[in-house]
Short mmCIF file of C-alpha atoms in Angstrom, two decimals:
data_model
loop_
_atom_site.label_atom_id
_atom_site.label_comp_id
_atom_site.label_asym_id
_atom_site.label_seq_id
_atom_site.Cartn_x
_atom_site.Cartn_y
_atom_site.Cartn_z
CA MET H 777 -7.99 1.85 -13.70
CA ARG H 778 -11.21 1.01 -12.12
CA VAL H 779 -12.54 0.01 -8.72
CA ILE H 780 -13.00 -4.08 -9.22
CA ALA H 781 -14.83 -4.60 -5.86
CA GLY H 782 -17.19 -3.17 -3.32
CA LYS H 783 -19.07 0.61 -2.48
CA ALA H 784 -17.11 1.78 -5.34
CA ARG H 785 -17.13 -0.94 -7.62
CA SER H 786 -16.63 -0.60 -11.06
CA LEU H 787 -15.63 3.14 -10.97
CA HIS H 788 -12.93 5.05 -12.95
CA LEU H 789 -10.05 6.05 -11.24
CA LYS H 790 -7.97 8.92 -12.95
CA THR H 791 -3.99 8.47 -12.92
CA ILE H 792 -1.57 10.64 -13.11
CA GLU H 793 0.01 11.65 -17.02
CA GLY H 794 3.18 10.34 -17.10
CA LEU H 795 6.06 8.18 -15.92
CA ASP H 796 6.00 8.99 -12.44
CA THR H 797 3.54 6.09 -10.53
CA ARG H 798 3.06 2.82 -12.22
CA PRO H 799 -0.43 1.53 -11.14
CA THR H 800 -1.30 -1.89 -10.00
CA THR H 801 -3.43 -3.34 -12.99
CA ASP H 802 -6.66 -4.60 -11.91
CA ARG H 803 -5.81 -7.99 -12.57
CA ILE H 804 -2.91 -7.75 -10.31
CA LYS H 805 -5.01 -5.71 -8.31
CA GLU H 806 -7.99 -7.80 -8.34
CA THR H 807 -5.74 -10.87 -6.82
CA LEU H 808 -4.25 -9.06 -4.06
CA PHE H 809 -7.71 -7.75 -2.58
CA ASN H 810 -8.55 -12.32 -3.39
CA MET H 811 -5.54 -12.60 -0.53
CA ILE H 812 -6.23 -9.98 1.77
CA ASN H 813 -10.47 -10.33 1.49
CA ASP H 814 -10.73 -11.32 5.17
CA GLU H 815 -8.72 -8.85 6.66
CA LEU H 816 -10.13 -5.87 5.07
CA TYR H 817 -12.90 -5.21 7.25
CA GLY H 818 -13.46 -2.10 9.82
CA ALA H 819 -9.52 -2.23 8.83
CA SER H 820 -7.20 0.97 9.23
CA PHE H 821 -5.25 0.68 6.12
CA LEU H 822 -2.19 2.60 5.37
CA ASP H 823 -0.55 2.92 1.07
CA LEU H 824 2.83 4.48 0.99
CA PHE H 825 3.72 5.51 -2.20
CA SER H 826 -0.05 5.64 -3.21
CA GLY H 827 0.80 7.72 -6.98
CA SER H 828 -3.10 8.10 -7.63
CA GLY H 829 -3.73 6.37 -5.47
CA GLY H 830 -6.12 3.11 -5.91
CA ILE H 831 -4.62 0.42 -3.98
CA GLY H 832 -6.31 2.22 -1.61
CA ILE H 833 -9.18 3.19 -2.05
CA GLU H 834 -10.28 -0.30 -3.30
CA ALA H 835 -9.71 -1.06 0.14
CA LEU H 836 -12.10 1.25 1.42
CA SER H 837 -14.31 0.22 -1.78
CA ARG H 838 -13.78 -3.45 -0.22
CA GLY H 839 -15.08 -2.76 3.74
CA ALA H 840 -11.89 -0.73 5.46
CA ARG H 841 -12.77 1.38 7.94
CA LYS H 842 -9.93 4.59 6.68
CA ALA H 843 -6.77 4.62 4.86
CA VAL H 844 -4.58 6.85 5.51
CA PHE H 845 -2.50 7.38 1.55
CA VAL H 846 1.63 8.84 1.78
CA GLU H 847 2.46 10.60 -1.28
CA SER H 848 5.55 13.20 -2.33
CA SER H 849 4.69 14.53 -4.90
CA ARG H 850 1.62 17.30 -5.31
CA LYS H 851 0.50 16.81 -8.46
CA ALA H 852 -0.16 12.81 -7.61
CA ALA H 853 -1.81 13.98 -3.80
CA ALA H 854 -3.95 15.56 -5.62
CA CYS H 855 -5.45 12.74 -7.77
CA ILE H 856 -5.79 10.73 -5.01
CA GLN H 857 -8.22 13.82 -3.37
CA GLU H 858 -9.97 13.89 -6.84
CA ASN H 859 -10.44 10.11 -7.10
CA LEU H 860 -11.41 10.00 -3.64
CA LYS H 861 -14.38 12.43 -3.86
CA PHE H 862 -15.40 10.45 -6.92
CA THR H 863 -15.80 7.09 -5.33
CA ARG H 864 -17.47 9.53 -2.35
CA LEU H 865 -15.06 7.50 -0.02
CA ALA H 866 -13.45 11.36 0.94
CA SER H 867 -14.53 10.61 4.59
CA ASP H 868 -13.02 7.60 4.49
CA GLY H 869 -9.21 8.47 3.55
CA GLU H 870 -6.65 10.97 4.59
CA VAL H 871 -3.88 11.83 2.40
CA LEU H 872 -0.47 13.19 3.15
CA VAL H 873 1.94 14.92 0.96
CA MET H 874 5.44 14.15 1.64
CA ASP H 875 8.09 11.98 2.53
CA VAL H 876 7.60 8.16 3.77
CA PHE H 877 10.04 9.08 6.12
CA ARG H 878 8.50 11.64 7.93
CA ALA H 879 4.76 10.90 6.99
CA LEU H 880 6.29 7.62 9.65
CA ASP H 881 6.97 9.48 11.98
CA LEU H 882 4.23 11.80 12.17
CA LEU H 883 1.58 8.73 12.11
CA ALA H 884 3.23 7.04 15.69
CA VAL H 885 2.67 10.80 16.80
CA ARG H 886 -0.84 10.60 16.55
CA GLY H 887 -0.45 7.30 17.59
CA GLU H 888 -2.16 5.90 14.74
CA SER H 889 -2.40 2.39 14.34
CA PHE H 890 -2.42 0.33 10.75
CA SER H 891 -3.83 -3.47 10.26
CA VAL H 892 -2.55 -3.59 6.83
CA ILE H 893 0.66 -1.63 4.81
CA PHE H 894 0.32 -1.97 1.78
CA MET H 895 3.70 -0.28 -0.08
CA ASP H 896 4.42 0.42 -3.88
CA PRO H 897 7.40 2.25 -3.66
CA PRO H 898 9.98 3.25 -7.08
CA TYR H 899 11.19 -0.28 -8.06
CA ASP H 900 15.20 -1.03 -7.52
CA HIS H 901 16.52 1.43 -5.19
CA GLU H 902 15.74 -0.19 -2.22
CA LEU H 903 13.67 1.75 -0.79
CA GLU H 904 10.93 -0.75 0.70
CA LYS H 905 14.28 -1.74 2.48
CA GLN H 906 13.99 1.33 3.85
CA VAL H 907 10.40 1.62 4.87
CA LEU H 908 11.25 -1.94 6.94
CA LEU H 909 13.97 -0.66 8.69
CA ALA H 910 11.55 3.17 9.58
CA LEU H 911 8.60 0.24 10.20
CA GLN H 912 10.44 -1.41 13.44
CA GLY H 913 9.33 -0.76 16.16
CA ARG H 914 6.73 2.00 15.34
CA SER H 915 3.71 1.59 18.02
CA PHE H 916 1.36 0.94 15.15
CA VAL H 917 2.79 -2.16 13.75
CA ASP H 918 2.16 -5.19 15.55
CA GLU H 919 2.26 -9.48 15.27
CA ASP H 920 -1.67 -8.58 13.75
CA THR H 921 -0.94 -6.19 11.40
CA VAL H 922 0.14 -7.23 7.54
CA ILE H 923 2.91 -4.99 5.51
CA ILE H 924 2.00 -6.16 2.05
CA VAL H 925 5.03 -4.83 -0.16
CA GLU H 926 5.07 -4.57 -4.73
CA ALA H 927 8.28 -4.63 -5.40
CA SER H 928 10.41 -5.91 -8.67
CA LYS H 929 10.55 -9.95 -8.69
CA HIS H 930 13.80 -9.15 -8.96
CA THR H 931 13.86 -7.80 -5.02
CA ASP H 932 16.11 -9.20 -2.91
CA PHE H 933 14.25 -9.96 0.71
CA SER H 934 17.05 -12.09 2.34
CA TYR H 935 17.34 -9.54 5.01
CA VAL H 936 13.77 -9.62 6.62
CA GLU H 937 14.34 -11.92 9.32
CA GLU H 938 17.00 -9.85 10.10
CA TYR H 939 14.60 -6.92 10.46
CA GLY H 940 11.96 -9.05 12.69
CA TYR H 941 9.30 -9.93 10.17
CA ARG H 942 8.84 -13.16 8.88
CA ILE H 943 7.37 -14.13 5.60
CA ALA H 944 4.07 -15.05 5.74
CA ARG H 945 3.56 -15.37 1.85
CA ARG H 946 4.78 -14.22 -1.49
CA LYS H 947 3.21 -14.10 -4.96
CA GLU H 948 4.95 -14.41 -8.10
CA TYR H 949 3.08 -12.34 -11.67
CA LYS H 950 5.68 -11.90 -14.48
CA THR H 951 8.21 -8.97 -13.93
CA ASN H 952 7.22 -8.48 -9.65
CA LEU H 953 5.53 -9.82 -6.43
CA HIS H 954 3.73 -9.55 -3.31
CA LEU H 955 5.10 -10.16 -0.59
CA PHE H 956 3.04 -10.33 2.45
CA LEU H 957 5.10 -10.14 5.80
CA GLN H 958 4.24 -9.41 9.46
CA LYS H 959 6.32 -9.53 12.54
CA GLN H 960 8.18 -12.30 14.48
#
């Protein structure tokens, strides 16, 4: 896994051994960032279920002002810290080693705001549904915030309008997809 473009271009990132994380492939990551490139410069980026941090680091490399990484695994969080140092982006990144729902509460209390929220939860556990519900009414999610969900291609998103979101875009790949949401 490497950084595709920007300040840290071509640097290889460490990943976690084992099956606990599924790093987004370079090809899918490149497609994703080509789609959101205009939203990145100066953006505040929230990376939920961060794994080894490849998505948030790519955002920083391409011009995001800051990135907050939320990862409950201490091992994965240490990997994110190493990758941030290696890419010389550590001053622009913050790693929260905690459950995503606890992190959302903390970020709300701190009065944070985010231009882009990305989540790549474990597939087929409906965690994306729980997170979208938890994001409802948060001060850091407004009509301009882009929420990107990476999920299994077969994930049901029929409820998103009921939760107050509209599907702005959907990009399908061989086995997974990116769903781009905004508040209605």
